[in-house]
Amino acid sequence: MSDNLFAPQSIAIVGASNKKGKIGTIVTENILKLGYGGKTFLVNPSYKMLKLKRCYAALSAIKKPVDVAIVCVPAKFVADVVKDGAATVKNFVIISAGFSENGAEGAKREKELSDLAKKHKLNILGPNCLGFIAPNLKLNASFAGGLPSAGNIAFVSQSGALAVAIMDKAKEEHLGFSNIISVGNKMQLDETALLEYLENDQETKVIGMYLEGIKDGVRFLKAAKKVSEKKPIVILKAGKTAKAQQAISSHTGALAGSDEIMDVAFASAGIIRANDLDDFFNLLGLISFADAPRNGAAAVITNAGGAGVLTTDAFKGKEIALAEFDEKTKKQLADQLPGESSVQNPVDLLGDAGEERYKNVLELLNKKEIGSIICVLTPQEQTPVQKIAEVIVEAKKTNTAAIATVFIGGERIGSAVSYLKQNNIPNFANPDSAVEALDKYYKWSVSGKRGTSAAGKKSPQRKKRVTDIIAKAQDQKRGALLFPEAAEIMELYGINCVKAYAILPGSPVPEVAEFPVVLKIDSDKVLHKSDKQALILNIKDKGALLSAIDKLQKNFPGAQLVAQPMQEKQTEIILGIKKDDIFGSVIVYGLGGIYTEVFKMVDFLIPPMSVAEIKSSILKGKLKFLFEGARGQAAYDADEFAAIVAGLMDFALENGQVREFDINPLFIYNDKRKASAVDVKIIL
Amino acid sequence: MSDNLFAPQSIAIVGASNKKGKIGTIVTENILKLGYGGKTFLVNPSYKMLKLKRCYAALSAIKKPVDVAIVCVPAKFVADVVKDGAATVKNFVIISAGFSENGAEGAKREKELSDLAKKHKLNILGPNCLGFIAPNLKLNASFAGGLPSAGNIAFVSQSGALAVAIMDKAKEEHLGFSNIISVGNKMQLDETALLEYLENDQETKVIGMYLEGIKDGVRFLKAAKKVSEKKPIVILKAGKTAKAQQAISSHTGALAGSDEIMDVAFASAGIIRANDLDDFFNLLGLISFADAPRNGAAAVITNAGGAGVLTTDAFKGKEIALAEFDEKTKKQLADQLPGESSVQNPVDLLGDAGEERYKNVLELLNKKEIGSIICVLTPQEQTPVQKIAEVIVEAKKTNTAAIATVFIGGERIGSAVSYLKQNNIPNFANPDSAVEALDKYYKWSVSGKRGTSAAGKKSPQRKKRVTDIIAKAQDQKRGALLFPEAAEIMELYGINCVKAYAILPGSPVPEVAEFPVVLKIDSDKVLHKSDKQALILNIKDKGALLSAIDKLQKNFPGAQLVAQPMQEKQTEIILGIKKDDIFGSVIVYGLGGIYTEVFKMVDFLIPPMSVAEIKSSILKGKLKFLFEGARGQAAYDADEFAAIVAGLMDFALENGQVREFDINPLFIYNDKRKASAVDVKIIL
């Protein structure tokens, strides 16, 4: 995408008008009247002159460079406008509605538009969008009224109406924007393209996005990983409530909700997910105003004990924590403060605190290893609210910690809070919100280099063999692989399976070396093998095996059977691949057994990841108790398990055609015995 | 407590003054200048006249009825003031600080004050409090400035400074108060006494409390249960972060955090717990303005699709849910609205919606079974914000649903939002906050009659026997009971224990009827019986038993041993009693086994409860999967388990002297075998 789409030196408005209430009129006025300094061209064949300017019949008539064309004509004329302009204009913002959001005919129009974009190598924002706003250029190329303040927040919105509301609220919060971009139908310029553009936009410190969907999850995560190393991405993702999922026949598939996968995917890319609209504003305000806390140690200073306790409570379950002051610090605080003050953290300055106490304590804390400072205030009779705001603003100039305030009240604090925000101090009406936002900002800052994880080496031979096995099953019109086939594939990916003897109808029974064995039906028709009809346990010798075979073959005529040596169970793991609509193959793993769904000790991983990253995730995940050795149990082997997951991830990356995949159970041991997959289900 | 404390017809101010900045001066001015219509008497021996009024030397000099005395003199004079006035004044508000919050001397003063209160049957609020405010009487008997609006919220605060901030913010939110009461040190009038008073206060619709501690948890819950049947109690409880707990030697004790117990206790009494300060305001505003949703069906109407999706998301995990409209309703909506509108729920009125569309849809929904309606609005160019606010206010007059709004924005919605609040429509800037508050209000309304639960019948004989057993152990300086003693007690409470043969040093070995057995040390010194040194499993016959006894007696000379028939394990439960600092004995039960702490399938119950209530809690709790029969397993017996828990609760209520108590494990079966306690630890 070229820079001059969002920072144009010349703009044409196609569908410019002066009829009241028309979108073309609003856009024309927004561009002409708010101070934009670039060249502007009006296009509308119905006028010669408009707003005292020459009006062109078509883009092609302009004959001067046009960086971007804003198109507000009815949907049915849009393709003609683009065709006419494509030779000279490369960037289009299609505000017009009536495309894929609007039935089959609209979808056809959008397809035509998309083809034109490809053919002429155009950048198209929209269609069906609000437009964009670049406050620093005093450019409002949208049909939202007014001009927000210039600042360092880039805001990308999939909802125009919400963008209007957010801009209105942002004004109240003294937040400023580098860009506001409405993506509309995201026909071509989607969230990924905009991330890539904003990555290098010098004015943008933080990228905020309101998204209802993600167009290409894999591409999006890759871009987000890269961008979030440079600047925070805060996303308010709507649509948490799951759509009806397509029929799921694997067990792992049912364990993963799409919103949980969204959480994991965002975390894997260093994206900060906002809980709700309030959190979204809080995060944008904090990040816009403050640098990230340089460490996890926080200090709270307050003129009200109760508000201090509420703030302390807010640290529960967070990564940032109240610093423990050393004796020297406490002594220094005590020297500054009246005898009844608390020199613990929170520092209680007492109800009669003036600005000097805040000032002195802020100065003192500046010399300590503190990453963030929250200044709490309640407006008591003696409280000089404005003066305290002033010393906090002053302290920010030299303080290395991220400073936020929690001024609680209404009228008595109103103008001081405005003053704080005008001077880039984020104020939170609610202590919990302050800590929540600081914690997320801090976690983003330490989440470190992510880059693109290298998955294991791809192996064309291995992939060929898998393709052959699958092709054979498809030829035979089977919906799933047989266990010996699945086991062969697993071994190719380094996953050990329990030995299996295939017993084919009409073929001689193979020599079984180890008894006792379990005999079961191996068929995609019988998916729940624990079904007692399809399973005979604890077969002690060859004679018993033959009669068991007889019995099952009677129950399921023509079915293939499989005999496996009985395994001693220690701990059961379930793992598999879930196909997510957005992010593609997702690895699911967790504690198996009959209560898998009850305990929900399940985690998700988004490929690709290196074995080291996988291991580190496992050791931080819900199963860490196994690999740490909880309650006096010997630890299970994290390296072995990480290698198994890595094998599964390689399989997922190499074999996109597999719809669902379960290993259930995988037995793992903490006594040096090798982990082995007892059952593997590969659904085509 | 007499009504005339908080609704006095006459007030004396002891320590009245006109010196600038003195608390006595502020209180005097607050009472004299804000319009209070009752009689006022100033008391200060240094003046004859003050503020153009006669000034009395002492309370006893007034010789006219005084409903309440507000005391602002230094702490050391307070007792004398009370003694002097006690004959004629029954209600005192002690604003003065310098009592138990202030070291040993202060504590002594508070004791003296407390003794005076008892001796003279006085009601004392404070000491060390802000005072109280009764806006409807235009009475500000505190040293906070101004007079909040009159309304239906009673606010009780353990922090004066926070009360000031909350009053200031409440003004902005157009919230009005029936009472604002600062409880200070809660020497005598504590949260329970105030609940009891506010229960019958006609002007109070909702009671909001900011509490840092609870003085007598059992008494408090009893009162709260009763009050919350009539009116909602909303509590912002500070101090979530656990204090260092005292050394805990039982297993169940370690499973229960004090804040989790607080949650359960509040829920058991129908108290609505606010998550944080924002939630507290949201709940007070909603309940003050609206009636509780009459059912759990919610409708959302919006002029912005995106905001509608965010609101839909907010219902995730809630008890209230978006109503499914029937075909007739959809047809009726379609008749009212433009073709592109969504007539699903949320109803999307489209971006160009005027007030008529809101009006028509609200009228239509009023005829449906809808419990709550959320009107969402973003201020788009065409949006007549104020007119829409007006039709919502109008609709509220006839609508049977609870109506809330989510107007999102800043300047463009500011005056309309004020208009809404002035007309008792709660507005939420954040969709999630609206749904959260409505859901809590709804849950309160359906939580039903709680009353006082009858526990099982007390049995003096049973209690006597327990007392004797414990006395014997104490005589022998044991810190815990031996298993046969504990088992005898359990049987008294109807809890079946595994048979145990006590093997005493030097006594003959009893005849054991069932092999195999397990042999273990039975001593309070060896608490973790799974310690391999102290336990021998699977003893097959008498000979093996004798040599096992020999071995353990060598390892632990002089120890008492116990032999138990080996039990087949199916499901292990852990249960016990935890002594909570605030609420006394709390029953803890959950899934046992080595991963108890990992799975945290643990619930808490606060006695007293009937067996039926216990069963219903169990079936709603974390172990419901066992009693429902998850994943094709037969269900375990909920009645049997409820009876065991009830037995434990009776034990807890009858035997307060027991410090901690564990049954770990209790084996339960889903095949008609009787549940039995394998080990019981009663710590004295």
Coordinates of N, CA and C in Angstrom, one line a residue, chain A residues 26 102 143-146 159-162 164-166 168-169 171-172 210 212 236-241 251 259-260 275-279 281 303-307 309-310 312-316 340 377-382 408-414 429-433 528 571 591 593-599 601 622 625-626 630-631 633 636 664, chain B residues 26 102 143-146 159-162 164-166 168-169 171-172 210 212 236-241 251 259-260 275-279 281 303-307 309-310 312-314 316 340 351 377-382 408-414 429-433 528 571 591 593-599 601 622 625-626 630-631 633 636 664:
Chain A
I26 N -21.6 15.9 2.5 CA -20.9 15.9 3.8 C -19.4 15.7 3.6
N102 N -24.9 -6.6 0.9 CA -26.3 -6.4 0.4 C -26.7 -7.4 -0.7
F143 N -17.5 10.7 6.1 CA -18.8 11.4 6.3 C -19.2 11.5 7.8
A144 N -18.2 11.4 8.7 CA -18.4 11.7 10.1 C -18.0 13.2 10.2
G145 N -18.8 13.8 11.1 CA -18.5 15.3 11.2 C -17.3 15.6 12.1
G146 N -16.8 16.8 11.9 CA -15.7 17.3 12.8 C -14.4 16.7 12.6
S159 N -16.6 -0.9 12.2 CA -18.0 -0.3 12.3 C -17.8 1.2 12.2
G160 N -18.5 1.8 11.2 CA -18.4 3.2 11.1 C -19.1 3.9 12.2
A161 N -20.3 3.4 12.6 CA -21.1 4.0 13.7 C -20.3 4.0 15.0
L162 N -19.6 2.9 15.3 CA -18.9 2.9 16.5 C -17.7 3.8 16.5
V164 N -17.6 6.7 15.0 CA -18.1 8.0 15.3 C -18.3 8.2 16.9
A165 N -18.8 7.2 17.5 CA -19.0 7.3 19.0 C -17.7 7.3 19.7
I166 N -16.7 6.6 19.2 CA -15.4 6.5 19.8 C -14.7 7.8 19.7
D168 N -16.1 10.7 19.4 CA -16.8 11.7 20.2 C -16.3 11.5 21.7
K169 N -16.2 10.3 22.1 CA -15.8 10.0 23.5 C -14.3 10.4 23.6
K171 N -12.7 12.7 22.3 CA -12.5 14.2 22.5 C -12.6 14.5 24.0
E172 N -13.6 13.9 24.6 CA -13.8 14.1 26.1 C -12.6 13.6 26.9
Y210 N -11.1 -2.0 16.2 CA -12.4 -2.7 16.5 C -12.7 -3.6 15.4
E212 N -14.8 -7.1 13.9 CA -15.9 -8.1 14.0 C -15.5 -9.5 13.5
L236 N -10.3 -4.6 20.2 CA -11.6 -4.9 20.7 C -12.3 -5.8 19.7
K237 N -12.4 -7.1 20.0 CA -12.9 -8.1 19.1 C -14.3 -8.4 19.5
A238 N -15.2 -8.1 18.6 CA -16.6 -8.4 18.9 C -17.0 -9.7 18.3
G239 N -18.0 -10.3 18.8 CA -18.5 -11.6 18.3 C -17.9 -12.7 19.2
K240 N -17.9 -12.5 20.5 CA -17.4 -13.6 21.4 C -18.3 -14.8 21.4
T241 N -19.6 -14.5 21.3 CA -20.5 -15.6 21.4 C -20.3 -16.5 20.2
H251 N -12.9 -35.5 19.5 CA -13.1 -35.1 20.9 C -12.4 -33.8 21.2
D259 N -13.7 -18.5 20.7 CA -13.3 -17.3 21.3 C -12.0 -17.6 22.2
E260 N -11.9 -18.8 22.7 CA -10.7 -19.2 23.5 C -9.5 -19.2 22.5
N275 N -10.9 -6.2 27.1 CA -12.1 -6.9 27.6 C -13.4 -6.4 27.0
D276 N -13.5 -5.1 27.0 CA -14.7 -4.4 26.6 C -14.4 -3.0 26.2
L277 N -15.4 -2.2 25.9 CA -15.2 -0.9 25.4 C -14.5 0.0 26.4
D278 N -14.8 -0.1 27.6 CA -14.1 0.7 28.7 C -12.6 0.3 28.7
D279 N -12.3 -0.9 28.7 CA -10.9 -1.4 28.7 C -10.2 -0.9 27.4
F281 N -10.8 1.9 25.7 CA -10.4 3.3 25.9 C -9.3 3.4 26.9
N303 N -4.4 9.6 49.3 CA -4.7 10.5 50.4 C -6.0 9.9 51.1
A304 N -6.3 8.6 50.8 CA -7.5 8.0 51.4 C -7.2 6.5 51.6
G305 N -7.2 6.0 52.8 CA -6.9 4.6 53.1 C -7.7 3.7 52.3
G306 N -9.1 3.9 52.3 CA -10.0 3.0 51.6 C -9.7 2.9 50.1
A307 N -9.4 4.0 49.5 CA -9.1 4.0 48.1 C -7.8 3.2 47.9
V309 N -6.8 0.6 49.7 CA -7.1 -0.8 49.8 C -7.7 -1.3 48.5
L310 N -8.6 -0.5 48.0 CA -9.3 -0.9 46.7 C -8.2 -1.1 45.6
T312 N -5.0 -1.8 46.1 CA -4.2 -3.0 46.4 C -4.9 -4.2 45.9
D313 N -6.2 -4.3 46.2 CA -7.0 -5.4 45.8 C -6.9 -5.7 44.3
A314 N -6.8 -4.6 43.5 CA -6.8 -4.7 42.1 C -5.6 -5.4 41.5
F315 N -4.6 -5.5 42.3 CA -3.3 -6.3 41.9 C -3.5 -7.8 42.0
K316 N -4.6 -8.2 42.6 CA -4.8 -9.7 42.7 C -4.8 -10.4 41.3
E340 N 1.5 9.7 61.4 CA 0.5 8.7 61.2 C 0.4 8.1 59.8
L377 N -6.4 9.8 44.6 CA -6.9 11.0 45.3 C -8.4 11.0 45.4
T378 N -8.9 11.3 46.6 CA -10.3 11.6 46.8 C -10.4 13.1 47.3
P379 N -11.4 13.8 46.8 CA -11.4 15.2 47.0 C -12.0 15.6 48.4
Q380 N -11.2 15.5 49.4 CA -11.7 15.9 50.7 C -11.7 17.4 50.9
E381 N -12.3 17.8 52.0 CA -12.4 19.3 52.2 C -11.1 20.0 52.1
Q382 N -10.0 19.4 52.6 CA -8.7 20.1 52.6 C -7.9 19.8 51.4
I408 N -10.9 10.1 42.2 CA -12.2 9.6 42.3 C -13.2 10.7 42.7
G409 N -14.2 11.0 42.0 CA -15.2 12.0 42.3 C -15.9 12.5 41.1
G410 N -16.5 13.7 41.2 CA -17.3 14.3 40.2 C -16.8 15.7 39.9
E411 N -17.7 16.7 40.3 CA -17.4 18.1 40.1 C -16.1 18.5 40.7
R412 N -15.8 18.0 41.9 CA -14.7 18.5 42.6 C -13.3 18.1 41.9
I413 N -13.3 17.2 41.1 CA -12.1 16.8 40.4 C -12.1 17.0 38.9
G414 N -13.3 17.4 38.4 CA -13.5 17.5 36.9 C -12.4 18.3 36.2
A429 N -11.2 6.4 36.6 CA -12.1 6.7 37.7 C -12.2 5.5 38.7
N430 N -11.7 4.4 38.2 CA -11.8 3.1 38.9 C -10.4 2.5 39.1
P431 N -10.0 2.2 40.4 CA -8.7 1.7 40.6 C -8.4 0.4 39.8
D432 N -9.4 -0.5 39.8 CA -9.2 -1.7 39.1 C -8.8 -1.5 37.6
S433 N -9.4 -0.5 37.0 CA -9.2 -0.2 35.6 C -7.7 0.2 35.4
H528 N -16.7 -44.2 18.6 CA -16.5 -44.4 20.0 C -16.1 -45.8 20.3
T571 N -1.0 -41.8 33.2 CA -1.7 -40.6 33.0 C -2.2 -40.5 31.5
L591 N -5.5 -32.8 29.6 CA -5.6 -34.1 30.4 C -6.8 -34.9 29.9
G593 N -9.0 -38.8 29.9 CA -9.8 -39.5 30.9 C -11.3 -39.1 30.7
I594 N -12.1 -39.8 31.6 CA -13.5 -39.6 31.4 C -14.0 -38.1 31.7
Y595 N -13.2 -37.4 32.6 CA -13.6 -36.1 33.0 C -12.9 -35.0 32.3
T596 N -12.4 -35.3 31.1 CA -11.7 -34.2 30.3 C -12.5 -32.9 30.2
E597 N -13.8 -33.1 29.9 CA -14.7 -31.9 29.7 C -15.0 -31.2 31.1
V598 N -15.0 -32.0 32.1 CA -15.3 -31.4 33.4 C -14.1 -30.6 34.0
F599 N -12.9 -31.2 33.9 CA -11.8 -30.5 34.4 C -11.3 -29.4 33.5
M601 N -8.7 -29.1 31.7 CA -7.3 -28.8 31.8 C -6.7 -28.9 30.4
K622 N -1.8 -25.4 31.5 CA -2.6 -26.0 32.6 C -2.0 -27.3 33.0
F625 N 1.5 -28.9 36.1 CA 1.6 -29.7 37.3 C 2.2 -31.1 37.1
L626 N 1.9 -31.6 35.9 CA 2.5 -32.9 35.5 C 4.0 -32.8 35.3
A630 N 3.9 -32.4 40.8 CA 3.1 -31.8 41.9 C 2.9 -32.9 42.9
R631 N 2.7 -32.4 44.2 CA 2.3 -33.3 45.3 C 3.2 -34.6 45.4
Q633 N 4.7 -36.3 43.3 CA 4.8 -37.2 42.2 C 6.1 -36.9 41.4
Y636 N 6.8 -35.7 34.9 CA 6.7 -36.3 33.6 C 7.7 -35.5 32.7
N664 N -6.2 -40.1 21.4 CA -7.0 -40.2 22.6 C -7.2 -41.6 23.0
Chain B
I26 N -17.0 23.2 60.9 CA -17.6 22.7 59.6 C -18.9 22.0 59.9
N102 N -5.9 4.2 67.1 CA -4.7 5.0 67.5 C -4.0 4.5 68.8
F143 N -18.7 16.3 58.6 CA -17.8 17.4 58.2 C -17.4 17.3 56.7
A144 N -18.2 16.6 55.9 CA -18.1 16.6 54.5 C -18.9 17.8 54.0
G145 N -18.5 18.5 53.0 CA -19.2 19.7 52.6 C -20.4 19.4 51.7
G146 N -21.3 20.3 51.6 CA -22.4 20.2 50.7 C -23.5 19.3 51.1
S159 N -15.1 4.1 55.1 CA -14.1 5.1 54.8 C -14.7 6.4 54.6
G160 N -14.4 7.4 55.4 CA -15.0 8.7 55.2 C -14.5 9.4 53.9
A161 N -13.2 9.2 53.6 CA -12.7 9.9 52.4 C -13.3 9.3 51.2
L162 N -13.6 8.0 51.2 CA -14.2 7.4 50.0 C -15.7 7.9 49.9
V164 N -16.8 10.8 50.7 CA -16.8 12.1 50.1 C -16.6 12.0 48.6
A165 N -15.7 11.1 48.1 CA -15.5 11.0 46.7 C -16.8 10.4 46.0
I166 N -17.4 9.5 46.7 CA -18.6 8.8 46.1 C -19.8 9.8 46.0
D168 N -19.5 13.0 45.7 CA -19.1 13.9 44.6 C -19.5 13.3 43.2
K169 N -19.1 12.1 43.1 CA -19.4 11.4 41.8 C -20.9 11.1 41.6
K171 N -23.3 13.0 42.5 CA -23.9 14.2 42.0 C -23.9 14.2 40.5
E172 N -22.7 13.9 39.9 CA -22.6 13.9 38.5 C -23.5 12.8 37.9
Y210 N -19.7 0.3 51.6 CA -18.3 0.1 51.4 C -17.7 -0.5 52.7
E212 N -14.5 -2.6 54.8 CA -13.2 -3.1 54.8 C -13.1 -4.4 55.7
L236 N -19.4 -3.2 48.3 CA -18.1 -3.1 47.8 C -17.2 -3.5 48.9
K237 N -16.6 -4.7 48.9 CA -15.8 -5.2 50.0 C -14.3 -5.1 49.7
A238 N -13.6 -4.2 50.4 CA -12.2 -4.1 50.1 C -11.4 -5.1 51.0
G239 N -10.2 -5.3 50.6 CA -9.3 -6.3 51.3 C -9.5 -7.7 50.7
K240 N -9.5 -7.8 49.4 CA -9.6 -9.1 48.8 C -8.3 -9.9 48.9
T241 N -7.2 -9.2 48.9 CA -5.9 -9.9 49.0 C -5.8 -10.5 50.4
H251 N -5.9 -30.2 55.4 CA -5.8 -30.1 54.0 C -6.9 -29.2 53.4
D259 N -11.2 -14.7 50.6 CA -12.0 -13.9 49.7 C -13.1 -14.8 49.0
E260 N -12.7 -16.0 48.7 CA -13.7 -17.0 48.1 C -14.8 -17.3 49.1
N275 N -18.0 -5.9 41.9 CA -16.6 -6.3 41.5 C -15.6 -5.2 41.9
D276 N -16.0 -3.9 41.6 CA -15.1 -2.8 41.8 C -15.9 -1.5 41.9
L277 N -15.3 -0.4 42.0 CA -15.9 0.9 42.3 C -16.9 1.2 41.1
D278 N -16.5 0.9 39.9 CA -17.4 1.2 38.8 C -18.7 0.3 38.9
D279 N -18.5 -0.9 39.2 CA -19.6 -1.8 39.3 C -20.5 -1.4 40.4
F281 N -21.1 1.7 41.5 CA -21.9 2.8 41.0 C -22.9 2.3 40.1
N303 N -28.9 1.6 17.2 CA -28.8 2.2 15.9 C -27.4 2.0 15.2
A304 N -26.6 1.0 15.8 CA -25.3 0.7 15.3 C -25.0 -0.8 15.5
G305 N -24.8 -1.5 14.3 CA -24.6 -2.9 14.4 C -23.5 -3.3 15.3
G306 N -22.3 -2.6 15.2 CA -21.2 -3.0 16.0 C -21.5 -2.9 17.5
A307 N -22.1 -1.8 17.9 CA -22.5 -1.7 19.3 C -23.4 -2.8 19.7
V309 N -23.4 -5.9 18.5 CA -22.6 -7.1 18.7 C -21.9 -7.1 20.0
L310 N -21.3 -5.9 20.4 CA -20.6 -5.8 21.7 C -21.6 -6.1 22.8
T312 N -24.4 -7.9 22.6 CA -24.6 -9.4 22.6 C -23.5 -10.2 23.3
D313 N -22.3 -9.8 23.0 CA -21.2 -10.5 23.6 C -21.2 -10.4 25.1
A314 N -21.7 -9.3 25.6 CA -21.8 -9.1 27.1 C -22.7 -10.1 27.8
K316 N -22.6 -13.2 27.4 CA -21.9 -14.5 27.6 C -21.7 -14.9 29.1
E340 N -33.9 -3.0 5.6 CA -32.6 -3.5 5.9 C -32.4 -3.7 7.4
G351 N -28.4 3.1 11.0 CA -27.7 4.4 11.4 C -28.5 5.6 11.3
L377 N -27.2 3.4 21.6 CA -27.1 4.5 20.7 C -25.7 5.0 20.4
T378 N -25.3 5.2 19.2 CA -24.1 6.0 18.9 C -24.5 7.2 18.1
P379 N -23.9 8.3 18.4 CA -24.4 9.6 17.9 C -23.9 9.9 16.5
Q380 N -24.6 9.3 15.5 CA -24.2 9.5 14.1 C -24.7 10.9 13.6
E381 N -24.3 11.2 12.4 CA -24.7 12.6 12.0 C -26.2 12.8 12.0
Q382 N -26.9 11.7 11.6 CA -28.4 11.9 11.5 C -29.1 11.7 12.8
I408 N -23.2 5.8 23.7 CA -21.8 5.8 23.7 C -21.3 7.1 23.0
G409 N -20.4 7.8 23.6 CA -19.9 9.0 23.0 C -19.4 10.0 24.1
G410 N -19.3 11.2 23.7 CA -18.8 12.3 24.6 C -19.7 13.5 24.5
E411 N -19.3 14.6 24.0 CA -20.0 15.8 23.9 C -21.4 15.6 23.2
R412 N -21.4 14.8 22.2 CA -22.7 14.7 21.4 C -23.8 14.0 22.2
I413 N -23.4 13.3 23.2 CA -24.5 12.6 24.0 C -24.6 13.2 25.4
G414 N -23.7 14.1 25.8 CA -23.6 14.5 27.2 C -24.9 15.0 27.8
A429 N -21.8 3.7 29.9 CA -21.0 4.0 28.8 C -20.5 2.8 28.1
N430 N -20.6 1.6 28.7 CA -20.0 0.4 28.3 C -21.0 -0.7 28.3
P431 N -21.3 -1.3 27.1 CA -22.3 -2.3 27.1 C -22.2 -3.4 28.1
D432 N -20.9 -3.9 28.4 CA -20.7 -5.0 29.3 C -21.2 -4.6 30.7
S433 N -21.0 -3.3 31.1 CA -21.4 -2.9 32.4 C -22.9 -2.9 32.6
H528 N 0.7 -36.6 57.9 CA 0.6 -37.1 56.5 C 0.8 -38.6 56.5
T571 N -14.2 -43.1 43.7 CA -14.0 -41.7 43.7 C -13.7 -41.2 45.1
L591 N -13.4 -32.6 45.2 CA -12.8 -33.8 44.7 C -11.4 -34.1 45.3
G593 N -7.9 -36.8 46.1 CA -6.9 -37.4 45.3 C -5.7 -36.5 45.2
I594 N -4.6 -36.9 44.5 CA -3.4 -36.2 44.6 C -3.5 -34.8 43.9
Y595 N -4.4 -34.7 43.0 CA -4.5 -33.4 42.3 C -5.6 -32.4 42.8
T596 N -6.0 -32.6 44.0 CA -7.0 -31.8 44.6 C -6.7 -30.3 44.4
E597 N -5.5 -29.9 44.7 CA -5.2 -28.4 44.5 C -5.1 -28.0 43.1
V598 N -4.7 -29.0 42.2 CA -4.6 -28.6 40.8 C -6.0 -28.4 40.1
F599 N -6.9 -29.3 40.4 CA -8.2 -29.3 39.8 C -9.1 -28.2 40.4
M601 N -11.6 -28.5 42.3 CA -13.0 -28.8 42.2 C -13.6 -28.7 43.6
K622 N -19.5 -27.5 41.9 CA -18.4 -28.0 41.0 C -18.5 -29.6 40.9
F625 N -21.1 -32.8 38.3 CA -20.8 -33.9 37.3 C -20.9 -35.3 37.9
L626 N -20.5 -35.4 39.1 CA -20.6 -36.8 39.8 C -22.0 -37.2 40.0
A630 N -21.8 -37.8 34.6 CA -21.2 -37.3 33.4 C -20.6 -38.4 32.5
R631 N -20.6 -38.2 31.2 CA -19.9 -39.1 30.3 C -20.2 -40.6 30.5
Q633 N -21.1 -42.3 32.9 CA -21.0 -42.9 34.2 C -22.3 -42.9 35.0
Y636 N -23.6 -40.7 41.1 CA -23.4 -40.9 42.5 C -24.6 -40.4 43.3
N664 N -10.4 -37.2 54.7 CA -9.6 -37.2 53.5 C -8.9 -38.5 53.5

